[in-house]
PDB file of C-alpha atoms in Angstrom:
ATOM      1  CA  UNK A 360      56.036  89.598 -28.522  1.00 49.00           C
ATOM      2  CA  UNK A 361      56.653  88.818 -32.201  1.00 51.00           C
ATOM      3  CA  UNK A 362      53.776  88.420 -34.604  1.00 51.00           C
ATOM      4  CA  UNK A 363      54.947  84.915 -35.561  1.00 52.00           C
ATOM      5  CA  UNK A 364      54.727  83.752 -31.936  1.00 56.00           C
ATOM      6  CA  UNK A 365      51.218  85.149 -31.656  1.00 68.00           C
ATOM      7  CA  UNK A 366      50.034  83.262 -34.772  1.00 63.00           C
ATOM      8  CA  UNK A 367      51.540  80.008 -33.464  1.00 70.00           C
ATOM      9  CA  UNK A 368      49.820  80.394 -30.095  1.00 73.00           C
ATOM     10  CA  UNK A 369      46.467  81.132 -31.754  1.00 71.00           C
ATOM     11  CA  UNK A 370      46.872  78.082 -34.012  1.00 72.00           C
ATOM     12  CA  UNK A 371      47.442  75.819 -30.984  1.00 73.00           C
ATOM     13  CA  UNK A 372      44.415  77.250 -29.170  1.00 70.00           C
ATOM     14  CA  UNK A 373      42.264  76.715 -32.276  1.00 71.00           C
ATOM     15  CA  UNK A 374      43.255  73.007 -32.359  1.00 72.00           C
ATOM     16  CA  UNK A 375      42.344  72.664 -28.691  1.00 72.00           C
ATOM     17  CA  UNK A 376      38.916  74.268 -29.272  1.00 65.00           C
ATOM     18  CA  UNK A 377      38.270  71.939 -32.230  1.00 68.00           C
ATOM     19  CA  UNK A 378      39.030  68.871 -30.082  1.00 66.00           C
ATOM     20  CA  UNK A 379      36.684  70.181 -27.393  1.00 64.00           C
ATOM     21  CA  UNK A 380      33.906  70.692 -29.913  1.00 64.00           C
ATOM     22  CA  UNK A 381      34.400  67.185 -31.300  1.00 61.00           C
ATOM     23  CA  UNK A 382      34.166  65.708 -27.820  1.00 59.00           C
ATOM     24  CA  UNK A 383      30.772  67.390 -27.297  1.00 55.00           C
ATOM     25  CA  UNK A 384      29.399  66.278 -30.662  1.00 50.00           C
ATOM     26  CA  UNK A 385      26.512  63.676 -30.391  1.00 50.00           C
ATOM     27  CA  UNK A 386      27.566  60.089 -31.046  1.00 47.00           C
ATOM     28  CA  UNK A 387      25.889  58.022 -33.761  1.00 42.00           C
ATOM     29  CA  UNK A 388      23.415  55.550 -32.164  1.00 45.00           C
ATOM     30  CA  UNK A 389      24.497  51.940 -32.514  1.00 39.00           C
ATOM     31  CA  UNK A 390      21.707  49.368 -33.007  1.00 40.00           C
ATOM     32  CA  UNK A 391      21.294  47.114 -29.989  1.00 40.00           C
ATOM     33  CA  UNK A 392      20.658  43.903 -31.938  1.00 40.00           C
ATOM     34  CA  UNK A 393      23.561  43.837 -34.386  1.00 32.00           C
ATOM     35  CA  UNK A 394      23.640  40.053 -34.832  1.00 33.00           C
ATOM     36  CA  UNK A 395      19.949  39.721 -35.666  1.00 37.00           C
ATOM     37  CA  UNK A 396      19.021  41.930 -38.620  1.00 37.00           C
ATOM     38  CA  UNK A 397      15.484  43.138 -39.056  1.00 39.00           C
ATOM     39  CA  UNK A 398      13.314  40.686 -40.889  1.00 39.00           C
ATOM     40  CA  UNK A 399      15.414  37.664 -39.881  1.00 36.00           C
ATOM     41  CA  UNK A 400      14.013  34.248 -40.758  1.00 37.00           C
ATOM     42  CA  UNK A 401      14.814  32.888 -37.268  1.00 36.00           C
ATOM     43  CA  UNK A 402      11.535  31.429 -35.895  1.00 38.00           C
ATOM     44  CA  UNK A 403      10.204  33.038 -32.757  1.00 38.00           C
ATOM     45  CA  UNK A 404       9.600  30.803 -29.741  1.00 38.00           C
ATOM     46  CA  UNK A 405       7.114  33.221 -28.245  1.00 40.00           C
ATOM     47  CA  UNK A 406       3.688  31.691 -28.045  1.00 40.00           C
ATOM     48  CA  UNK A 407       4.868  28.219 -29.145  1.00 37.00           C
ATOM     49  CA  UNK A 408       3.248  25.296 -27.339  1.00 43.00           C
ATOM     50  CA  UNK A 409       5.563  23.070 -25.324  1.00 40.00           C
ATOM     51  CA  UNK A 410       4.576  19.684 -23.907  1.00 44.00           C
ATOM     52  CA  UNK A 411       3.719  19.600 -20.226  1.00 53.00           C
ATOM     53  CA  UNK A 412       6.754  18.338 -18.357  1.00 53.00           C
ATOM     54  CA  UNK A 413       7.650  17.446 -14.825  1.00 58.00           C
ATOM     55  CA  UNK A 414       9.763  20.216 -13.225  1.00 55.00           C
ATOM     56  CA  UNK A 415      13.129  18.482 -13.367  1.00 55.00           C
ATOM     57  CA  UNK A 416      16.474  20.233 -13.594  1.00 52.00           C
ATOM     58  CA  UNK A 417      17.956  20.876 -17.027  1.00 50.00           C
ATOM     59  CA  UNK A 418      18.850  17.816 -19.068  1.00 46.00           C
ATOM     60  CA  UNK A 419      21.721  15.815 -17.651  1.00 48.00           C
ATOM     61  CA  UNK A 420      24.801  16.361 -19.780  1.00 50.00           C
ATOM     62  CA  UNK A 421      26.654  13.224 -18.726  1.00 67.00           C
ATOM     63  CA  UNK A 422      25.904   9.867 -20.292  1.00 80.00           C
ATOM     64  CA  UNK A 423      24.192   7.583 -17.796  1.00 85.00           C
ATOM     65  CA  UNK A 424      25.420   4.094 -18.541  1.00 83.00           C
ATOM     66  CA  UNK A 425      23.228   1.106 -17.749  1.00 84.00           C
ATOM     67  CA  UNK A 426      24.580  -1.353 -15.154  1.00 85.00           C
ATOM     68  CA  UNK A 427      25.412  -4.782 -16.516  1.00 83.00           C
ATOM     69  CA  UNK A 428      23.174  -6.581 -14.015  1.00 79.00           C
ATOM     70  CA  UNK A 429      19.751  -7.796 -15.102  1.00 79.00           C
ATOM     71  CA  UNK A 430      17.727  -6.402 -12.189  1.00 80.00           C
ATOM     72  CA  UNK A 431      18.434  -2.798 -11.155  1.00 86.00           C
ATOM     73  CA  UNK A 432      17.207  -1.702  -7.747  1.00 86.00           C
ATOM     74  CA  UNK A 433      15.419   1.602  -7.264  1.00 86.00           C
ATOM     75  CA  UNK A 434      18.245   2.825  -5.027  1.00 87.00           C
ATOM     76  CA  UNK A 435      20.757   2.250  -7.836  1.00 87.00           C
ATOM     77  CA  UNK A 436      18.600   4.137 -10.337  1.00 88.00           C
ATOM     78  CA  UNK A 437      18.356   7.073  -7.914  1.00 87.00           C
ATOM     79  CA  UNK A 438      22.127   7.094  -7.386  1.00 87.00           C
ATOM     80  CA  UNK A 439      22.971   6.850 -11.105  1.00 86.00           C
ATOM     81  CA  UNK A 440      20.490   9.495 -12.294  1.00 87.00           C
ATOM     82  CA  UNK A 441      20.900  11.927  -9.357  1.00 86.00           C
ATOM     83  CA  UNK A 442      17.130  11.785  -8.866  1.00 86.00           C
ATOM     84  CA  UNK A 443      15.366  12.316  -5.568  1.00 89.00           C
ATOM     85  CA  UNK A 444      12.751   9.818  -4.436  1.00 89.00           C
ATOM     86  CA  UNK A 445       9.844  12.197  -5.116  1.00 89.00           C
ATOM     87  CA  UNK A 446      11.208  12.929  -8.611  1.00 89.00           C
ATOM     88  CA  UNK A 447      11.502   9.189  -9.250  1.00 89.00           C
ATOM     89  CA  UNK A 448       7.899   8.672  -8.107  1.00 90.00           C
ATOM     90  CA  UNK A 449       6.765  11.503 -10.411  1.00 90.00           C
ATOM     91  CA  UNK A 450       8.542   9.821 -13.318  1.00 90.00           C
ATOM     92  CA  UNK A 451       6.969   6.502 -12.401  1.00 91.00           C
ATOM     93  CA  UNK A 452       3.490   8.066 -12.378  1.00 92.00           C
ATOM     94  CA  UNK A 453       4.193   9.769 -15.702  1.00 93.00           C
ATOM     95  CA  UNK A 454       5.295   6.463 -17.279  1.00 93.00           C
ATOM     96  CA  UNK A 455       2.125   4.773 -16.023  1.00 93.00           C
ATOM     97  CA  UNK A 456       0.010   7.562 -17.534  1.00 94.00           C
ATOM     98  CA  UNK A 457       1.745   7.170 -20.906  1.00 94.00           C
ATOM     99  CA  UNK A 458       1.416   3.368 -20.788  1.00 94.00           C
ATOM    100  CA  UNK A 459      -2.289   3.604 -19.965  1.00 93.00           C
ATOM    101  CA  UNK A 460      -2.883   6.193 -22.708  1.00 94.00           C
ATOM    102  CA  UNK A 461      -1.387   3.745 -25.231  1.00 94.00           C
ATOM    103  CA  UNK A 462      -3.591   0.889 -23.917  1.00 94.00           C
ATOM    104  CA  UNK A 463      -0.743  -1.228 -22.575  1.00 92.00           C
ATOM    105  CA  UNK A 464      -1.702  -4.634 -21.199  1.00 92.00           C
ATOM    106  CA  UNK A 465      -0.087  -4.626 -17.739  1.00 90.00           C
ATOM    107  CA  UNK A 466      -0.573  -8.376 -17.381  1.00 90.00           C
ATOM    108  CA  UNK A 467       1.944  -9.116 -20.159  1.00 90.00           C
ATOM    109  CA  UNK A 468       5.612  -9.285 -18.994  1.00 90.00           C
ATOM    110  CA  UNK A 469       8.111  -6.793 -20.448  1.00 90.00           C
ATOM    111  CA  UNK A 470       9.944  -9.394 -22.554  1.00 90.00           C
ATOM    112  CA  UNK A 471       6.633 -10.408 -24.173  1.00 92.00           C
ATOM    113  CA  UNK A 472       5.452  -6.844 -24.897  1.00 93.00           C
ATOM    114  CA  UNK A 473       5.308  -5.570 -28.466  1.00 94.00           C
ATOM    115  CA  UNK A 474       8.609  -3.804 -29.214  1.00 93.00           C
ATOM    116  CA  UNK A 475       6.790  -1.151 -31.279  1.00 95.00           C
ATOM    117  CA  UNK A 476       4.572  -0.348 -28.302  1.00 95.00           C
ATOM    118  CA  UNK A 477       7.634   0.049 -26.049  1.00 94.00           C
ATOM    119  CA  UNK A 478       9.143   2.445 -28.614  1.00 95.00           C
ATOM    120  CA  UNK A 479       5.913   4.481 -28.673  1.00 96.00           C
ATOM    121  CA  UNK A 480       5.885   4.699 -24.872  1.00 95.00           C
ATOM    122  CA  UNK A 481       9.504   5.927 -24.817  1.00 94.00           C
ATOM    123  CA  UNK A 482       8.875   8.438 -27.608  1.00 94.00           C
ATOM    124  CA  UNK A 483       5.771   9.916 -25.966  1.00 95.00           C
ATOM    125  CA  UNK A 484       7.415   9.998 -22.545  1.00 94.00           C
ATOM    126  CA  UNK A 485      10.550  11.777 -23.799  1.00 91.00           C
ATOM    127  CA  UNK A 486       8.414  14.292 -25.657  1.00 92.00           C
ATOM    128  CA  UNK A 487       6.403  15.103 -22.543  1.00 92.00           C
ATOM    129  CA  UNK A 488       9.474  15.204 -20.262  1.00 90.00           C
ATOM    130  CA  UNK A 489      12.441  16.550 -22.257  1.00 88.00           C
ATOM    131  CA  UNK A 490      14.486  17.340 -19.124  1.00 85.00           C
ATOM    132  CA  UNK A 491      14.180  13.919 -17.499  1.00 87.00           C
ATOM    133  CA  UNK A 492      17.282  11.682 -17.431  1.00 86.00           C
ATOM    134  CA  UNK A 493      16.877   8.897 -19.975  1.00 86.00           C
ATOM    135  CA  UNK A 494      20.239   7.123 -19.846  1.00 86.00           C
ATOM    136  CA  UNK A 495      22.137   5.468 -22.670  1.00 84.00           C
ATOM    137  CA  UNK A 496      19.632   3.860 -25.021  1.00 87.00           C
ATOM    138  CA  UNK A 497      16.718   5.153 -22.874  1.00 90.00           C
ATOM    139  CA  UNK A 498      17.414   2.416 -20.318  1.00 91.00           C
ATOM    140  CA  UNK A 499      16.004   4.519 -17.448  1.00 90.00           C
ATOM    141  CA  UNK A 500      12.597   4.768 -19.150  1.00 91.00           C
ATOM    142  CA  UNK A 501      12.693   1.053 -19.974  1.00 92.00           C
ATOM    143  CA  UNK A 502      13.417   0.261 -16.321  1.00 90.00           C
ATOM    144  CA  UNK A 503      10.443   2.381 -15.241  1.00 92.00           C
ATOM    145  CA  UNK A 504       8.238   0.439 -17.662  1.00 94.00           C
ATOM    146  CA  UNK A 505       9.617  -2.817 -16.241  1.00 92.00           C
ATOM    147  CA  UNK A 506       8.904  -1.615 -12.701  1.00 90.00           C
ATOM    148  CA  UNK A 507       5.241  -0.988 -13.521  1.00 89.00           C
ATOM    149  CA  UNK A 508       4.820  -4.380 -15.170  1.00 91.00           C
ATOM    150  CA  UNK A 509       6.610  -6.003 -12.220  1.00 88.00           C
ATOM    151  CA  UNK A 510       4.347  -4.145  -9.776  1.00 84.00           C
ATOM    152  CA  UNK A 511       1.337  -5.515 -11.649  1.00 83.00           C
ATOM    153  CA  UNK A 512       2.678  -9.072 -11.492  1.00 83.00           C
ATOM    154  CA  UNK A 513       3.425  -8.670  -7.782  1.00 84.00           C
ATOM    155  CA  UNK A 514      -0.088  -7.339  -7.189  1.00 83.00           C
ATOM    156  CA  UNK A 515      -1.684 -10.247  -9.059  1.00 81.00           C
ATOM    157  CA  UNK A 516       0.560 -12.690  -7.199  1.00 81.00           C
ATOM    158  CA  UNK A 517      -0.367 -11.184  -3.829  1.00 82.00           C
ATOM    159  CA  UNK A 518      -4.035 -11.212  -4.789  1.00 82.00           C
ATOM    160  CA  UNK A 519      -3.829 -14.848  -5.879  1.00 81.00           C
ATOM    161  CA  UNK A 520      -1.963 -15.760  -2.696  1.00 79.00           C
ATOM    162  CA  UNK A 521      -4.607 -14.029  -0.588  1.00 82.00           C
ATOM    163  CA  UNK A 522      -7.387 -15.780  -2.499  1.00 76.00           C
ATOM    164  CA  UNK A 523      -5.519 -19.098  -2.229  1.00 73.00           C
ATOM    165  CA  UNK A 524      -5.077 -18.543   1.501  1.00 76.00           C
ATOM    166  CA  UNK A 525      -8.740 -17.657   1.896  1.00 76.00           C
ATOM    167  CA  UNK A 526      -9.636 -20.741  -0.134  1.00 76.00           C
ATOM    168  CA  UNK A 527      -7.502 -22.895   2.146  1.00 76.00           C
ATOM    169  CA  UNK A 528      -9.092 -21.355   5.234  1.00 79.00           C
ATOM    170  CA  UNK A 529     -12.564 -21.981   3.810  1.00 79.00           C
ATOM    171  CA  UNK A 530     -11.606 -25.552   2.969  1.00 80.00           C
ATOM    172  CA  UNK A 531     -10.307 -26.065   6.515  1.00 79.00           C
ATOM    173  CA  UNK A 532     -13.521 -24.589   7.871  1.00 81.00           C
ATOM    174  CA  UNK A 533     -15.557 -26.949   5.702  1.00 82.00           C
ATOM    175  CA  UNK A 534     -13.377 -29.847   6.876  1.00 83.00           C
ATOM    176  CA  UNK A 535     -14.029 -28.900  10.490  1.00 82.00           C
ATOM    177  CA  UNK A 536     -17.751 -28.740   9.792  1.00 84.00           C
ATOM    178  CA  UNK A 537     -17.597 -32.178   8.182  1.00 84.00           C
ATOM    179  CA  UNK A 538     -15.727 -33.532  11.215  1.00 84.00           C
ATOM    180  CA  UNK A 539     -18.377 -32.074  13.495  1.00 83.00           C
ATOM    181  CA  UNK A 540     -21.092 -33.722  11.431  1.00 85.00           C
ATOM    182  CA  UNK A 541     -19.262 -37.059  11.566  1.00 83.00           C
ATOM    183  CA  UNK A 542     -18.764 -36.701  15.299  1.00 85.00           C
ATOM    184  CA  UNK A 543     -22.442 -35.947  15.695  1.00 84.00           C
ATOM    185  CA  UNK A 544     -23.332 -38.991  13.609  1.00 84.00           C
ATOM    186  CA  UNK A 545     -21.026 -41.150  15.744  1.00 84.00           C
ATOM    187  CA  UNK A 546     -22.683 -39.815  18.872  1.00 85.00           C
ATOM    188  CA  UNK A 547     -26.090 -40.618  17.420  1.00 85.00           C
ATOM    189  CA  UNK A 548     -24.934 -44.140  16.562  1.00 85.00           C
ATOM    190  CA  UNK A 549     -23.684 -44.635  20.101  1.00 83.00           C
ATOM    191  CA  UNK A 550     -27.013 -43.430  21.455  1.00 84.00           C
ATOM    192  CA  UNK A 551     -28.852 -45.840  19.204  1.00 83.00           C
ATOM    193  CA  UNK A 552     -26.578 -48.725  20.247  1.00 83.00           C
ATOM    194  CA  UNK A 553     -27.127 -47.849  23.884  1.00 83.00           C
ATOM    195  CA  UNK A 554     -30.900 -47.722  23.449  1.00 83.00           C
ATOM    196  CA  UNK A 555     -30.797 -51.091  21.676  1.00 81.00           C
ATOM    197  CA  UNK A 556     -28.783 -52.640  24.494  1.00 81.00           C
ATOM    198  CA  UNK A 557     -31.236 -51.241  27.026  1.00 81.00           C
ATOM    199  CA  UNK A 558     -34.183 -52.734  25.110  1.00 82.00           C
ATOM    200  CA  UNK A 559     -32.428 -56.095  24.892  1.00 79.00           C
ATOM    201  CA  UNK A 560     -31.700 -56.020  28.613  1.00 79.00           C
ATOM    202  CA  UNK A 561     -35.330 -55.273  29.405  1.00 79.00           C
ATOM    203  CA  UNK A 562     -36.489 -58.072  27.130  1.00 76.00           C
ATOM    204  CA  UNK A 563     -34.148 -60.578  28.817  1.00 75.00           C
ATOM    205  CA  UNK A 564     -35.388 -59.510  32.230  1.00 75.00           C
ATOM    206  CA  UNK A 565     -38.977 -59.958  31.081  1.00 75.00           C
ATOM    207  CA  UNK A 566     -38.157 -63.407  29.714  1.00 74.00           C
ATOM    208  CA  UNK A 567     -36.590 -64.407  33.026  1.00 73.00           C
ATOM    209  CA  UNK A 568     -39.651 -63.238  34.925  1.00 75.00           C
ATOM    210  CA  UNK A 569     -41.932 -65.297  32.675  1.00 70.00           C
ATOM    211  CA  UNK A 570     -39.799 -68.369  33.149  1.00 73.00           C
ATOM    212  CA  UNK A 571     -40.104 -68.097  36.926  1.00 63.00           C
TER     213      UNK A 571
END
């Protein structure tokens, strides 16, 4: 074998050994958090206080448009907001809590309520329940407020009707008692008239006897 061939073969082997050595060399460690450098000014959320909220799903991405009708039934609200009945009841209770905490007068109808108070109720409610569906222009929350005020009016109306009914029953009872008293008086009058007739009859008989 020629010396030139031997040198060429050794050169090729040396290149192969160098590649092998490079493959076994330790790699430079890459930092795990490349996008967030050390000492970043991004505020940490760990330990931050979040308002207590009802466990609803994540915020609804779609816009929930308000129906054009004036009165919206509960069933329609459930269908439009994808809420379950128990979730709706939880929202209703939460709205009542917020309204009571802001000293809302439940006897005043919605259209007569102070608009600033309504805004405060909506603001506090949305802060406490960030994942609840609010609808375009917060119409869902406004409807819940209306429901509570309507419930109060219905309660007062039922209470007044019951009291009115009881008052009518008492008045009828008093009327019956008065009729009984009148009937008793009429009976007494009849008895007196009968006694008078009997006395007159006896007196006539006595007069007849004297005449004989």
